[in-house]
XYZ file of C-alpha atoms in Angstrom:
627
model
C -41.409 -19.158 31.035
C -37.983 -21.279 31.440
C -35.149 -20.054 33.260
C -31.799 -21.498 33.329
C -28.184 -20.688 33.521
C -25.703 -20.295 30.349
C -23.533 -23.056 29.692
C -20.082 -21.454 30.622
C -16.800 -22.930 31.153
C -16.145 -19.688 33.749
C -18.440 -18.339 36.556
C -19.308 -15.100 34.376
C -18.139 -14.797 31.008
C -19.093 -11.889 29.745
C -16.578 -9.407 31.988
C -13.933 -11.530 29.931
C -15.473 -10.929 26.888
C -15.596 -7.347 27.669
C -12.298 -6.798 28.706
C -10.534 -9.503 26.738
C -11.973 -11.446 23.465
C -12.773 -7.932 21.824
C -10.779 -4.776 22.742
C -12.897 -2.506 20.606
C -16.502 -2.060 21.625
C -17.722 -0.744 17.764
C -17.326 -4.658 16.464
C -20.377 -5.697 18.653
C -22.672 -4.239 15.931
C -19.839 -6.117 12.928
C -20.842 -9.514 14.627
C -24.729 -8.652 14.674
C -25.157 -7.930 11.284
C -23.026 -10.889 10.068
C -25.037 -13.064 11.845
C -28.225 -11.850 11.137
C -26.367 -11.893 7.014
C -25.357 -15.827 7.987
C -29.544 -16.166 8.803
C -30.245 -15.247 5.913
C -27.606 -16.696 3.865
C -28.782 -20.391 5.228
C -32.107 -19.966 4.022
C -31.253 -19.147 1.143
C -28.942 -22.429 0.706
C -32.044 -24.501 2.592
C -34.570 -22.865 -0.095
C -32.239 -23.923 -3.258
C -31.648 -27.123 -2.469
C -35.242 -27.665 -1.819
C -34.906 -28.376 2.434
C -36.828 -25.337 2.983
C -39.973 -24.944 1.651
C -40.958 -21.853 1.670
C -40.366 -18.483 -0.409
C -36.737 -17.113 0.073
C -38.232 -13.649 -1.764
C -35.969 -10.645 -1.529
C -35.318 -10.747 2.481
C -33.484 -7.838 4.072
C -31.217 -6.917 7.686
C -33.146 -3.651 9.019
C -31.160 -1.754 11.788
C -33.342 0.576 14.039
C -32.890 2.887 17.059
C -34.867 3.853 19.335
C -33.573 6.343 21.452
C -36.595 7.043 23.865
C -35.924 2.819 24.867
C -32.609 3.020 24.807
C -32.899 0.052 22.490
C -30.629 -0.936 19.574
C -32.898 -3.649 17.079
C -30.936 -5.545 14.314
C -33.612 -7.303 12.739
C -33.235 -10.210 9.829
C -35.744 -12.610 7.601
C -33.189 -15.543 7.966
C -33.529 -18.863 8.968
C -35.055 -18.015 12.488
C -34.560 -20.356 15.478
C -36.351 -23.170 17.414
C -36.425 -23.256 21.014
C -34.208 -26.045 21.068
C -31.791 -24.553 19.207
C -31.586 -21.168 21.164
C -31.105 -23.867 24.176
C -27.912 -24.879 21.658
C -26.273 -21.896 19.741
C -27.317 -19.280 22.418
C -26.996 -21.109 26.044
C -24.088 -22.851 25.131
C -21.345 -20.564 24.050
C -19.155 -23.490 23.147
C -21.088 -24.296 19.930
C -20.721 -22.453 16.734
C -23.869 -22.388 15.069
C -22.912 -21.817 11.975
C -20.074 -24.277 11.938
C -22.583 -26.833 12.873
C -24.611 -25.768 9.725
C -21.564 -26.460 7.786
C -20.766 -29.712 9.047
C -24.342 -30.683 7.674
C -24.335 -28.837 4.630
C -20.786 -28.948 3.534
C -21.917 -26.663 0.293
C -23.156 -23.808 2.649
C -19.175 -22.954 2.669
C -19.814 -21.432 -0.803
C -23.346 -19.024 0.343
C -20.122 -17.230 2.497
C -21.159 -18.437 6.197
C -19.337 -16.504 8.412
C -19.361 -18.836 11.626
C -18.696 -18.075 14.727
C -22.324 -16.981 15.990
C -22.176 -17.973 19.540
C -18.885 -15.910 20.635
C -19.910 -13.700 18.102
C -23.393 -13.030 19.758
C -21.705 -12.155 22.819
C -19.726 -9.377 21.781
C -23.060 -7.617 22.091
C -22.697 -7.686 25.887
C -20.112 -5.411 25.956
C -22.341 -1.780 24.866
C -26.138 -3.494 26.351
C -26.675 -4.564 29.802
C -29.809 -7.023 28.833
C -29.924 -8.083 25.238
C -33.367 -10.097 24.082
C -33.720 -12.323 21.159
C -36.939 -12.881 19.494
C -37.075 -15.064 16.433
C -39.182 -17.319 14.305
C -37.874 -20.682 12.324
C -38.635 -21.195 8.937
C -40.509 -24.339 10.410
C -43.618 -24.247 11.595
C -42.293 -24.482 15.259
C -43.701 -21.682 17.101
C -41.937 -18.542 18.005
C -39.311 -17.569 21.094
C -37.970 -15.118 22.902
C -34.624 -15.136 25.099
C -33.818 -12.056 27.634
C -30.614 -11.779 29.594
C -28.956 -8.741 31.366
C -25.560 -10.137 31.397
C -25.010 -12.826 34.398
C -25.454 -16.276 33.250
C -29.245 -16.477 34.086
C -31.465 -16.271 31.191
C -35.093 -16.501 30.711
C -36.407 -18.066 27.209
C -39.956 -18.414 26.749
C -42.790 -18.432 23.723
C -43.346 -14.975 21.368
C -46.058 -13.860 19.300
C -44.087 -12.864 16.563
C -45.440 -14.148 13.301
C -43.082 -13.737 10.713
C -39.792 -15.335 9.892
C -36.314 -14.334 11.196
C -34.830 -13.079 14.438
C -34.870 -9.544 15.915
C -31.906 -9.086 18.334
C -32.752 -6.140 20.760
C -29.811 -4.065 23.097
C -30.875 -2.478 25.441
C -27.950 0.243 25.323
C -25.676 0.446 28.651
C -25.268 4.087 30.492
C -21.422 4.251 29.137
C -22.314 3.021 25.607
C -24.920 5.597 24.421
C -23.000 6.715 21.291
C -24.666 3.693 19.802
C -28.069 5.654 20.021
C -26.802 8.278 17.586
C -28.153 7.990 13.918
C -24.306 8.914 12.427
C -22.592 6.531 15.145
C -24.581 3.248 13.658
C -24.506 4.593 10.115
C -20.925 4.734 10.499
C -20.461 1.474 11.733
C -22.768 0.151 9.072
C -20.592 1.918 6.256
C -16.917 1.015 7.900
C -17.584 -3.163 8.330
C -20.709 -3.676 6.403
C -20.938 -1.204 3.655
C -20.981 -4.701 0.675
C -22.260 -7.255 2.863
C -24.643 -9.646 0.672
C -27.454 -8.853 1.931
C -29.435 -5.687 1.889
C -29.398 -3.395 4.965
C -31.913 -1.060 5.329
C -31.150 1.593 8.137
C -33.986 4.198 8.094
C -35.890 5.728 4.605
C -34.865 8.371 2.428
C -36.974 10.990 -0.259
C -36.579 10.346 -3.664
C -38.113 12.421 -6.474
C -39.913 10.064 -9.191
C -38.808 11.084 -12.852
C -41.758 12.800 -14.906
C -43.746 10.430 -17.505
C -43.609 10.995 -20.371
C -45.383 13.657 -22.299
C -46.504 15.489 -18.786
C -47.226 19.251 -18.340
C -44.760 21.264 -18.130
C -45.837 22.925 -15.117
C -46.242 19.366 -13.550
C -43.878 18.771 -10.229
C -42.142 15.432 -9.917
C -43.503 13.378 -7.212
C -41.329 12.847 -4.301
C -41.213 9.254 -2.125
C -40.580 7.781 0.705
C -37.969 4.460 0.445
C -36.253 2.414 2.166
C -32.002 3.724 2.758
C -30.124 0.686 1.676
C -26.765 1.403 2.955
C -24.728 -0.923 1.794
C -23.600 -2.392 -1.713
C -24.548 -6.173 -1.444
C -23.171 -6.674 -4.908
C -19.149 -5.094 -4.890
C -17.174 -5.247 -8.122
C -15.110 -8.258 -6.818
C -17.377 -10.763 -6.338
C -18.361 -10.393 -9.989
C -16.170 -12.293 -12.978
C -13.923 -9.791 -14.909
C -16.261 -10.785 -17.633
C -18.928 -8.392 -16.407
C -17.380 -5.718 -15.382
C -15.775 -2.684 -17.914
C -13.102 -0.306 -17.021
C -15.671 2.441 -15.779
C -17.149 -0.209 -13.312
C -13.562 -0.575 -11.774
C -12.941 2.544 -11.450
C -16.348 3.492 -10.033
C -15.573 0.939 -7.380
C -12.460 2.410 -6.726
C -14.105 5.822 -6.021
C -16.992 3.714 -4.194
C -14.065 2.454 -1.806
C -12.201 6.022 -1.480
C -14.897 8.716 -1.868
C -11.564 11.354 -0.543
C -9.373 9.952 -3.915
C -10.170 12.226 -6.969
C -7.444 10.890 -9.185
C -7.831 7.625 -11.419
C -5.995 4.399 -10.553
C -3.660 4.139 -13.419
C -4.933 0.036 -13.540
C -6.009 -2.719 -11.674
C -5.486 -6.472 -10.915
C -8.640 -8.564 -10.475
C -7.603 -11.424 -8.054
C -9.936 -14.517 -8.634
C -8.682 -17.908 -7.119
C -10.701 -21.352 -5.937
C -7.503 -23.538 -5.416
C -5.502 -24.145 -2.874
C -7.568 -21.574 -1.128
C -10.576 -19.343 -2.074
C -9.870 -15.564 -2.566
C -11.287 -12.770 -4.641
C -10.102 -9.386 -4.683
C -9.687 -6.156 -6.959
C -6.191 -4.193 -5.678
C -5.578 -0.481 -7.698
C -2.362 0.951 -8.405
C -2.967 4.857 -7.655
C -0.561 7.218 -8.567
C 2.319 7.153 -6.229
C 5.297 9.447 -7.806
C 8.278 8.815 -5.834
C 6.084 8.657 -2.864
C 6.631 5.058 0.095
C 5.067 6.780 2.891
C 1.457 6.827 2.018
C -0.646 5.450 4.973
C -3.884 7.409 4.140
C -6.188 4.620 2.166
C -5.269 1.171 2.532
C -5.884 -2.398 1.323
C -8.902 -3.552 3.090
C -9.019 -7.349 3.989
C -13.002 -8.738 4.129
C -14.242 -12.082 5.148
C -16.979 -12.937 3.295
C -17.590 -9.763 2.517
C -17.311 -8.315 5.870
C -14.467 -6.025 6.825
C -12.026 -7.094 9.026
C -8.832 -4.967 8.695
C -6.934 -2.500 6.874
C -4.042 -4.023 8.213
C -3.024 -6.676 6.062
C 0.887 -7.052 6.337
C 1.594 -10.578 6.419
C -1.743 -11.304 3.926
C -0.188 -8.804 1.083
C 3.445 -8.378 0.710
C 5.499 -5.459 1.642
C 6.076 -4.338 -0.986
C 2.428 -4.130 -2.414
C 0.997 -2.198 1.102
C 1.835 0.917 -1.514
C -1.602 -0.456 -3.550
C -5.293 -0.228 -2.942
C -7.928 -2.188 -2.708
C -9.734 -5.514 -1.302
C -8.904 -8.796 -0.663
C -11.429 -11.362 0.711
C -11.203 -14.728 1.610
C -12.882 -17.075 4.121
C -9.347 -18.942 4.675
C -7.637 -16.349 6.339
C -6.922 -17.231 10.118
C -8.279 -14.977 12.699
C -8.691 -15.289 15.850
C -12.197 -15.146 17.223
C -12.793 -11.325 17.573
C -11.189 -11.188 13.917
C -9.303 -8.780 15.027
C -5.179 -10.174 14.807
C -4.312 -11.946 11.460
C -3.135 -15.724 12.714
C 0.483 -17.330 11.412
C -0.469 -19.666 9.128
C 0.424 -21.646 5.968
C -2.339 -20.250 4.186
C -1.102 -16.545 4.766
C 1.753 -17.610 3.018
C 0.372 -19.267 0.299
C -2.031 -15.908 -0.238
C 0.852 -13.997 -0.221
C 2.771 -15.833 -3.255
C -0.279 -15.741 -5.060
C -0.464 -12.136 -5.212
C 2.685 -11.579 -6.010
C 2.684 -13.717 -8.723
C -0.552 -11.884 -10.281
C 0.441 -8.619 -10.075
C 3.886 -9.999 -11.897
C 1.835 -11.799 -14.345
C -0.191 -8.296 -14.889
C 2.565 -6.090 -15.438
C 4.128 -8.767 -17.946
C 0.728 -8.682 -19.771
C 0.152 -4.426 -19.525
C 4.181 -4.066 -20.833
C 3.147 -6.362 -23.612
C -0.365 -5.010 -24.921
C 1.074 -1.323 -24.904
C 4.252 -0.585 -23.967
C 3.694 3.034 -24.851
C 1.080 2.984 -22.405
C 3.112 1.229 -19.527
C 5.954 3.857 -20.260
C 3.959 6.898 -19.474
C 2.905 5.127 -16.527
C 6.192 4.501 -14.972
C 7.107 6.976 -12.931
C 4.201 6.414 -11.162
C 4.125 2.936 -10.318
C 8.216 2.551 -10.544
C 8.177 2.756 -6.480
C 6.225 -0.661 -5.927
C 8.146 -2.278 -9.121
C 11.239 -1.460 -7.465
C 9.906 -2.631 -3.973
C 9.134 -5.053 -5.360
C 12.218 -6.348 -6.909
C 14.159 -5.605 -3.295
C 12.325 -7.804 -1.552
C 10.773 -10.462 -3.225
C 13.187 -13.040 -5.060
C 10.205 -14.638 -7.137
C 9.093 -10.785 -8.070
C 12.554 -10.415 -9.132
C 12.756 -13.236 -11.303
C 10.068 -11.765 -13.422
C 11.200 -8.431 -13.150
C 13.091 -8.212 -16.671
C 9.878 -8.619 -18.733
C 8.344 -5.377 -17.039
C 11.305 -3.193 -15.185
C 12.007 -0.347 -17.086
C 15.047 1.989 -17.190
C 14.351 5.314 -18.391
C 17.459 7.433 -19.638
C 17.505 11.263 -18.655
C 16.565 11.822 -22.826
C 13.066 10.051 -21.985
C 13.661 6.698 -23.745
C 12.722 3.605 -21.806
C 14.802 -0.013 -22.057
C 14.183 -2.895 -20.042
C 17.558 -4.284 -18.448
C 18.451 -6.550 -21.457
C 17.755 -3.932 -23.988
C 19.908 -1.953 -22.195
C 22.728 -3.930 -21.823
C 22.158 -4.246 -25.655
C 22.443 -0.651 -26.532
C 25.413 0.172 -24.615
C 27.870 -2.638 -24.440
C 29.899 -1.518 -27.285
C 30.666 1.648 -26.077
C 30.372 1.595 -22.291
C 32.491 -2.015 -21.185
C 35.383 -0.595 -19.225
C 38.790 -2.097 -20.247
C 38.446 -4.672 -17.728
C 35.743 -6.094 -19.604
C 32.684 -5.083 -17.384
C 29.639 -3.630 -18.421
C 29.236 0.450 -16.991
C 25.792 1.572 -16.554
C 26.257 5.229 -15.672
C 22.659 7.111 -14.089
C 21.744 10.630 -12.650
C 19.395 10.984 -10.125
C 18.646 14.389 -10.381
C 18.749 15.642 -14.129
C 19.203 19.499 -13.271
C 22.056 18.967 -10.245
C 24.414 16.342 -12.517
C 23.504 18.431 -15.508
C 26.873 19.095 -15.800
C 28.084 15.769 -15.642
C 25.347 14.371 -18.018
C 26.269 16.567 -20.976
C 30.124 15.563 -20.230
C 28.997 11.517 -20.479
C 26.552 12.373 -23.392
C 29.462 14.030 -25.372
C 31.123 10.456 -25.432
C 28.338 9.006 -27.155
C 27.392 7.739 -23.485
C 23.715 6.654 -22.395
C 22.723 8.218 -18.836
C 19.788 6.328 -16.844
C 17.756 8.618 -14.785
C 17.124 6.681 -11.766
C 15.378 9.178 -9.192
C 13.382 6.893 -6.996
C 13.970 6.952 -2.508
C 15.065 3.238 -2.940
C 17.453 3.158 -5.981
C 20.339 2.502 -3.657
C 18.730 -0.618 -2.677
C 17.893 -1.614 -6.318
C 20.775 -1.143 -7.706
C 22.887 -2.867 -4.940
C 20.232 -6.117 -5.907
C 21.000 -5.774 -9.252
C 24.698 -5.369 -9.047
C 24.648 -8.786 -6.634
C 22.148 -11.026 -9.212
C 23.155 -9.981 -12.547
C 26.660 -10.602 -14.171
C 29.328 -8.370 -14.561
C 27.600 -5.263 -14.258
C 28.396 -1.797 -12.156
C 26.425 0.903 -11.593
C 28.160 4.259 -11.230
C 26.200 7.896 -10.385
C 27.402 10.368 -13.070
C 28.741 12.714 -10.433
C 31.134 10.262 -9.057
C 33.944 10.965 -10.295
C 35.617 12.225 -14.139
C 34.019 10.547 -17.076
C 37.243 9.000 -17.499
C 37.694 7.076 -14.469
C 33.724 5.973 -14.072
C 34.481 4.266 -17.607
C 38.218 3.162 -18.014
C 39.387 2.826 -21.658
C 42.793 1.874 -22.601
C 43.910 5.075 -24.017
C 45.525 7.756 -21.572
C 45.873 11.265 -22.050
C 49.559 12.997 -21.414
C 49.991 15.975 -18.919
C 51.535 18.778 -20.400
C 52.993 19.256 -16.651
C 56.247 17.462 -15.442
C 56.039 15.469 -12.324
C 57.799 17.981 -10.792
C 55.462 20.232 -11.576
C 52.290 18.269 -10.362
C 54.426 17.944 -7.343
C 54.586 21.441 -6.520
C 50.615 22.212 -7.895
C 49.366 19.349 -5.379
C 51.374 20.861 -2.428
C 49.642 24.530 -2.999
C 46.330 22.768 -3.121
C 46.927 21.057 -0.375
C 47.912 24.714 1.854
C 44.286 25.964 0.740
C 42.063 23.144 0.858
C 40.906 21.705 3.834
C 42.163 17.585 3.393
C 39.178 16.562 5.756
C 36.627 17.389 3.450
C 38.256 16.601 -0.094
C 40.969 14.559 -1.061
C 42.724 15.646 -4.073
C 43.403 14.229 -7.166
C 45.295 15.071 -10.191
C 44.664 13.949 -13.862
C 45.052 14.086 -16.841
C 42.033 15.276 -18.416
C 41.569 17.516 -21.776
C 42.377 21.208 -22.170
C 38.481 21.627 -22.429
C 37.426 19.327 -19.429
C 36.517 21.365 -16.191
C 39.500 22.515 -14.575
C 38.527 21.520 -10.813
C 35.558 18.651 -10.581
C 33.814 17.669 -7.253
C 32.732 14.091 -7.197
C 31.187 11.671 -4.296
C 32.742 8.396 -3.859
C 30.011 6.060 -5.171
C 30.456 3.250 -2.487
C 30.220 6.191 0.471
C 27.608 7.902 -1.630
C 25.532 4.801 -2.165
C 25.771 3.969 1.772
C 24.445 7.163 2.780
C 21.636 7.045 0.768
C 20.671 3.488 1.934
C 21.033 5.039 5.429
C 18.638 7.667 4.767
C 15.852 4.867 3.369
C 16.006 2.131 6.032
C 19.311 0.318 4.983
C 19.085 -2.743 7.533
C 23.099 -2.661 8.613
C 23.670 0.756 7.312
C 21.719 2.324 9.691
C 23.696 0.811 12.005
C 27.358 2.419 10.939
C 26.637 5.667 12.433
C 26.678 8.860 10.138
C 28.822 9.162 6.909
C 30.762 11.864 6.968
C 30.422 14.388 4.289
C 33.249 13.799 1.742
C 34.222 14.677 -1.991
C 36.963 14.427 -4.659
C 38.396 17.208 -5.896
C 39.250 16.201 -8.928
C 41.870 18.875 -10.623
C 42.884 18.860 -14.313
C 46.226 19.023 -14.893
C 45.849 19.847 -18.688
C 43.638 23.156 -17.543
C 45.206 26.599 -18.453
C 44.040 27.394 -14.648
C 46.298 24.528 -13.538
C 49.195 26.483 -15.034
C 47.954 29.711 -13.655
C 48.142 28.636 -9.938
C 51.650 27.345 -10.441
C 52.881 30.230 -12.318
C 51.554 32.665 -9.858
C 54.344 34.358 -7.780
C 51.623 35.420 -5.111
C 50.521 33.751 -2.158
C 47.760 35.507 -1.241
C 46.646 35.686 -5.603
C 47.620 31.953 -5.518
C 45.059 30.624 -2.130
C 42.034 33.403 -3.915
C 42.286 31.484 -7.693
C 42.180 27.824 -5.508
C 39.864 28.953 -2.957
C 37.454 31.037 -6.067
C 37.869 27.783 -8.421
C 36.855 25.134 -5.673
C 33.847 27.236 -4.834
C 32.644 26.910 -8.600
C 33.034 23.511 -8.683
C 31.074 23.553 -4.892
C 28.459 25.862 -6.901
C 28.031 23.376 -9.783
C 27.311 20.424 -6.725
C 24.386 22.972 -5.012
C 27.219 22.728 -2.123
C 27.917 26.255 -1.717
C 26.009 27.562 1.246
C 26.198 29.952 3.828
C 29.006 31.821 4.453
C 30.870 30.013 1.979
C 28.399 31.383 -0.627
C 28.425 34.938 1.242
C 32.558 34.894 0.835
C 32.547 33.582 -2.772
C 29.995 36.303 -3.380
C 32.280 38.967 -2.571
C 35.307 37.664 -3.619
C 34.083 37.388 -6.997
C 33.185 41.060 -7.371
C 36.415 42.316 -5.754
C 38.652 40.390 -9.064
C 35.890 42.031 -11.281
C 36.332 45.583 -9.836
């Protein structure tokens, strides 16, 4: 028996790894298994290109507990280890096994070698206080075993195991115990190894054999013992699109969210070798008008273990709304895996993705539109994202950004511009694209644009502001005006005018009594010239304090920072209205302020303004002029 002390840069490494290289304890049993998959993985390279000659056959990772031990036993078939290189990739935490397996077999990078397999060892140290290792090469060297309870002493001496591979054995700590427990493991096993590529058996399971054929009816199917395989060593993305139909996607997609009983509405199979290597399925579920969800995220794997659900920085922004998995061995990550490095390559990733999902809505608008259309309103969030904060994104965004009107018909921006430049360029020459955001609320003011032959986009989304502010800023000559912000008229100036049938005099005196009853904080006043039939008072919203506001409310970046808008109209009062002549030919004060205050209150009604006591007053006001 040898003993000997680790080759450490520190007196006692593994309170540092404790404490600092991984801050959460549940990863020791992440690094096991991908070691143990790594094993395995190198044999299986060896055996193909003839170095190993022996039988790969169909080798497995078993995980056991045994809870009257104390003992935790991740057991593989892999490649196994000599003596002399336990010395190496065990005593001397400075060498990465693995990446000294790929600097000798540079094509080893393609059987998905994890690396790290020294530090990654070590993380064990943190739930066991002694940790053995007994393993077997694929040589004919004979077997070892390795024993340490956590100070840099180790023993290492010969084993009579037999057969291939390496059995790592924890002997559980006091205040890690939780790792004895069947559902702790198995829900370790299913969180970061659930499609690792190699089979892990944890424990057996009874399955009931299906009758032959022609048996007696009164026969009873036979019922067996197997071993649980708990993970999916084969996932949907590391296939080619080639093999896979629609129902395997979207069984994978349940696979990945067990909780999500809807259908994605598609997906984007991500598939790239150069610059980097990445692979990848991400799912657009149905989001409505929904940009808070937080509840099943993009997972990031490497190699096919999992590594985060936090992938900001890999995926962009505005695609953290999708679902899904990305894997790649070129992501940076620090050693624990645990913090996503700043790198070129992130960026690189990122583009790419963009540029696919582009590239796939491009390809869904143009194989059925009619299709894409009914799916719009639930994907319209992340297109619109999309187009806010991603120049490149925007670029493409005319081939596959729709516009729906509030009559259900869908253009994208240049058929748009094509169906309503005749009739909707102001007489300054610039294009008016007039939209409601809430059909029911600007009803009114729909059906007054719609009477002129008008179209009317429904644009109902939390981020419109945003989008149309882009939109306004990259495209030419273009403004976008809410229906509801002021009189049909004046959202779309023509060169024709209508004449007041009131003298100036006259307006004069009908602004002044408006002015008495009306509070000027709230609403500022404004007389026109409108038709006899046109609404006789109209509240409207400044669009530029309108639009402001509602950037405020979704994140607006230096709105947010202008304090609160205050709450402000236009009351917008026909002059041509037979109620306009009422007021001024009322002799009344008191019969004058109850028409002004009782007509402002309908137009406050028509907004969804009128609340409280306001509503209480106008309530009972309008059934003492009906008594």
């Amino acid at each position: 028996m040898a003993k000997g002390n680790i080759n450490v840069s520190v007196e006692n490494i593994f309170p540092l790894i404790k404490k600092f290289l991984y801050s959460d304890h549940e990863i020791f049993l992440r690094e096991l298994v991908s070691n143990a998959t790594d094993a395995t993985l190198k044999l299986k390279h060896l055996t193909n290109i003839g170095e190993a000659k022996v039988e790969y056959g169909n080798p497995m990772i078993e995980i056991k507990i045994d809870k009257e031990n104390k003992t935790l036993h991740i057991i593989d078939q892999g490649i196994g280890m000599t003596e002399e290189e336990v010395q190496k990739y065990i005593n001397e935490v400075a060498f990465s096994g693995a990446e000294d397996f790929i600097s000798k077999h540079k094509d080893a990078e393609k059987e998905g070698i994890i690396g790290h397999f020294g530090l990654g060892f070590y993380s064990s140290f943190m739930v066991a206080d002694k940790v053995e290792i007994i393993t077997k090469s694929y040589t004919d060297t004979p077997a070892v075993r390795w024993s340490c309870d956590g100070s840099p002493q180790f023993d290492l001496g010969p084993s009579d195991k037999t057969d291939r591979g390496t059995e790592i054995i924890l002997h559980i700590a006091e205040d890690s115990v939780e790792f004895l427990e069947e559902y702790k493991i198995r829900e370790l096993l299913l969180k970061y190894n659930r499609f690792m590529p190699v089979p892990i058996k944890f424990g057996t399971k009874e399955e009931t054999l299906p009758l032959p054929e022609g048996a007696d009816k009164d026969a009873k199917p036979e019922k067996v013992t197997v071993d649980n395989i708990i993970n999916n060593p084969n996932p949907a993305w590391t296939k080619s699109p080639s093999e896979l139909k629609d129902e395997d996607y979207k069984a994978f997609y349940h696979e990945l969210y067990p909780m999500q009983f809807d259908e994605p509405l598609f997906y984007i199979h991500l598939n790239v070798d150069y610059p980097f290597h990445l692979t990848g399925i991400l799912f657009f579920p149905k989001l409505g008008n929904n940009i808070n969800i937080e509840k099943d995220k993009i997972q990031l794997y490497q190699n096919q273990v999992f590594v985060t659900d936090e992938v900001k920085g890999i995926v962009p922004d505005f695609l953290m709304l999708l679902r899904g998995v990305i894997d790649s061995p070129d992501i940076p990550l620090n050693v624990s895996r645990s913090y996503l490095q700043a790198d070129g390559a992130v960026k690189k990733i990122s583009s790419y993705i963009t540029k696919k999902v582009a590239d796939k809505m491009v390809s869904l608008m143009n194989e059925n539109r009619e299709d894409y259309e009914k799916k719009w309103n639930d994907i319209k969030v992340v297109i619109e994202y999309g187009m806010i904060s991603e120049d490149k994104f925007f670029e493409k965004s005319d081939k596959f950004a729709l516009y729906p009107t509030v009559d259900g018909v869908y253009y994208t921006f240049d058929e748009l511009k094509d169906k309503i430049k005749n009739n909707q360029t102001d007489k300054e020459g610039k294009l008016v694209i007039l939209y409601a955001s809430n059909i029911n609320e600007q009803d009114q003011y729909i059906q007054t644009a719609k009477s002129k032959g008008y179209e009317v986009l429904l644009l109902d989304s939390p981020i419109v502001p945003h989008l149309i502010q882009k939109l306004e800023t990259s495209k030419e000559n273009i403004s976008f005006v809410r229906v509801d912000a002021d009189h049909i008229n004046n959202l779309i100036k023509k060169e024709e005018e209508t004449t007041s049938i009131l003298s100036e005099d006259e307006k004069e005196a009908l602004k002044k009594e408006l002015e008495e009853t009306i509070d000027s904080k709230t609403y500022t006043i404004a007389l026109e010239n409108l038709g006899r039939d046109d609404a006789p008072f109209m509240l409207t919203q400044p669009e530029f304090m309108r639009r402001m506001k509602d950037m405020q409310q979704t994140g607006g970046g230096m709105y947010g920072m202008m304090g609160n808008f205050p709450e402000m109209y236009n009351l917008v009062v026909n002059t041509n209205s037979p109620l306009a002549s009422e007021i001024l030919s009322k002799e009344d004060k008191t019969d004058k302020a109850q028409i002004i205050k009782q007509a402002l209150d309908l137009a406050k009604l028509s907004q969804n303004i009128l609340k409280g006591k306001d509503l209480t007053d106008f309530i009972k006001r309008s059934f003492e002029m009906i008594k």
